[in-house]
mmCIF file of C-alpha atoms in Angstrom:
data_model
loop_
_atom_site.group_PDB
_atom_site.id
_atom_site.type_symbol
_atom_site.label_atom_id
_atom_site.label_comp_id
_atom_site.label_asym_id
_atom_site.label_seq_id
_atom_site.Cartn_x
_atom_site.Cartn_y
_atom_site.Cartn_z
ATOM 1 C CA MET A 501 49.562 -34.422 3.178
ATOM 2 C CA ILE A 502 50.170 -31.676 5.764
ATOM 3 C CA VAL A 503 52.992 -30.186 3.696
ATOM 4 C CA HIS A 504 50.733 -30.108 0.636
ATOM 5 C CA CYS A 505 48.029 -28.252 2.613
ATOM 6 C CA LEU A 506 50.565 -25.732 3.926
ATOM 7 C CA ILE A 507 51.875 -25.071 0.420
ATOM 8 C CA ASN A 508 48.342 -24.543 -0.903
ATOM 9 C CA TYR A 509 47.541 -22.241 2.021
ATOM 10 C CA CYS A 510 50.678 -20.177 1.397
ATOM 11 C CA MET A 511 49.918 -19.944 -2.319
ATOM 12 C CA GLU A 512 46.352 -18.796 -1.654
ATOM 13 C CA ASP A 513 47.605 -16.287 0.883
ATOM 14 C CA GLN A 514 50.098 -14.913 -1.657
ATOM 15 C CA LYS A 515 47.354 -14.648 -4.303
ATOM 16 C CA LYS A 516 45.164 -12.654 -1.902
ATOM 17 C CA PHE A 517 48.085 -10.390 -1.044
ATOM 18 C CA ASN A 518 48.853 -9.781 -4.721
ATOM 19 C CA ALA A 519 45.188 -9.062 -5.488
ATOM 20 C CA ARG A 520 44.962 -6.631 -2.578
ATOM 21 C CA THR A 521 48.155 -4.882 -3.664
ATOM 22 C CA GLU A 522 46.847 -4.567 -7.218
ATOM 23 C CA LYS A 523 43.595 -3.015 -5.955
ATOM 24 C CA TRP A 524 45.614 -0.433 -4.027
ATOM 25 C CA ARG A 525 47.746 0.313 -7.100
ATOM 26 C CA GLU A 526 44.607 0.954 -9.129
ATOM 27 C CA MET A 527 43.311 3.217 -6.388
ATOM 28 C CA LEU A 528 46.596 5.162 -6.390
ATOM 29 C CA ILE A 529 46.283 5.717 -10.139
ATOM 30 C CA LYS A 530 42.654 6.902 -9.889
ATOM 31 C CA GLY A 531 43.328 9.014 -6.823
ATOM 32 C CA LEU A 532 43.124 7.727 -3.278
ATOM 33 C CA LYS A 533 40.466 10.142 -2.133
ATOM 34 C CA SER A 534 38.103 9.616 -5.080
ATOM 35 C CA ASP A 535 35.972 7.072 -3.166
ATOM 36 C CA PRO A 536 36.111 7.803 0.584
ATOM 37 C CA SER A 537 34.019 4.807 1.677
ATOM 38 C CA LEU A 538 36.191 2.378 -0.317
ATOM 39 C CA LEU A 539 39.326 4.030 1.031
ATOM 40 C CA LYS A 540 38.095 3.682 4.615
ATOM 41 C CA LYS A 541 37.283 0.003 4.059
ATOM 42 C CA ARG A 542 40.680 -0.742 2.532
ATOM 43 C CA VAL A 543 42.631 1.191 5.139
ATOM 44 C CA ARG A 544 40.916 -0.831 7.862
ATOM 45 C CA LYS A 545 42.049 -4.027 6.117
ATOM 46 C CA GLY A 546 45.557 -2.619 5.901
ATOM 47 C CA VAL A 547 47.767 -0.930 3.358
ATOM 48 C CA PRO A 548 50.079 -3.488 1.710
ATOM 49 C CA PRO A 549 53.669 -3.024 2.938
ATOM 50 C CA PRO A 550 55.144 -2.329 -0.534
ATOM 51 C CA LEU A 551 52.763 0.622 -0.998
ATOM 52 C CA ARG A 552 52.807 2.158 2.479
ATOM 53 C CA MET A 553 55.543 4.661 1.665
ATOM 54 C CA LEU A 554 53.374 5.971 -1.192
ATOM 55 C CA VAL A 555 49.949 5.826 0.441
ATOM 56 C CA TRP A 556 50.481 7.270 3.924
ATOM 57 C CA PRO A 557 52.132 10.558 2.867
ATOM 58 C CA ILE A 558 49.211 11.181 0.497
ATOM 59 C CA LEU A 559 46.605 10.396 3.142
ATOM 60 C CA ALA A 560 48.394 12.543 5.724
ATOM 61 C CA ASP A 561 48.610 15.414 3.216
ATOM 62 C CA LEU A 562 52.314 15.518 3.967
ATOM 63 C CA ALA A 563 53.266 18.037 1.274
ATOM 64 C CA THR A 564 50.962 20.692 2.730
ATOM 65 C CA HIS A 565 52.148 20.094 6.276
ATOM 66 C CA GLN A 566 55.813 20.163 5.252
ATOM 67 C CA ASN A 567 55.386 23.547 3.565
ATOM 68 C CA LYS A 568 53.555 24.976 6.574
ATOM 69 C CA ALA A 569 56.187 23.584 8.953
ATOM 70 C CA LYS A 570 59.052 25.030 6.891
ATOM 71 C CA TYR A 571 57.601 28.538 7.050
ATOM 72 C CA LYS A 572 56.676 28.204 10.711
ATOM 73 C CA TYR A 573 60.224 27.079 11.547
ATOM 74 C CA GLN A 574 61.672 30.120 9.757
ATOM 75 C CA GLU A 575 59.310 32.388 11.732
ATOM 76 C CA LEU A 576 60.287 30.765 15.018
ATOM 77 C CA LEU A 577 63.988 31.223 14.276
ATOM 78 C CA LYS A 578 63.456 34.984 13.993
ATOM 79 C CA MET A 579 61.583 35.248 17.290
ATOM 80 C CA GLU A 580 63.321 36.104 20.509
ATOM 81 C CA SER A 581 62.621 33.697 23.341
ATOM 82 C CA ILE A 582 62.657 34.331 27.064
ATOM 83 C CA SER A 583 64.905 31.270 27.284
ATOM 84 C CA SER A 584 67.430 32.379 24.642
ATOM 85 C CA HIS A 585 69.960 33.573 27.219
ATOM 86 C CA ASP A 586 69.820 30.287 29.160
ATOM 87 C CA ILE A 587 70.098 28.258 25.962
ATOM 88 C CA CYS A 588 73.184 30.223 24.882
ATOM 89 C CA LEU A 589 74.772 29.454 28.253
ATOM 90 C CA ASP A 590 73.853 25.751 28.204
ATOM 91 C CA VAL A 591 74.868 24.853 24.654
ATOM 92 C CA PRO A 592 78.647 25.253 25.151
ATOM 93 C CA ARG A 593 78.440 23.281 28.408
ATOM 94 C CA THR A 594 76.413 20.508 26.789
ATOM 95 C CA PHE A 595 78.478 20.319 23.607
ATOM 96 C CA PRO A 596 82.034 21.395 24.586
#
């Protein structure tokens, strides 16, 4: 009897997980930010693990930040630092 209950519980849990994942997939197709209140509600319940690698970069606006960071890094490389001399001395000692 207990085993039967556990199996039913696991099956129901899997059905809920699949339904939740499908809702997220539909939201990805429509555009995550199309309904902010629904997005907030679903994020609080949790992004399904199979979709996290798709959802979080979109929500974090990763593409924009990566482009900004790339240009900023190039600018920083061109700048002279007050520590440049010390760094040039330390690098060969740290990595002989």
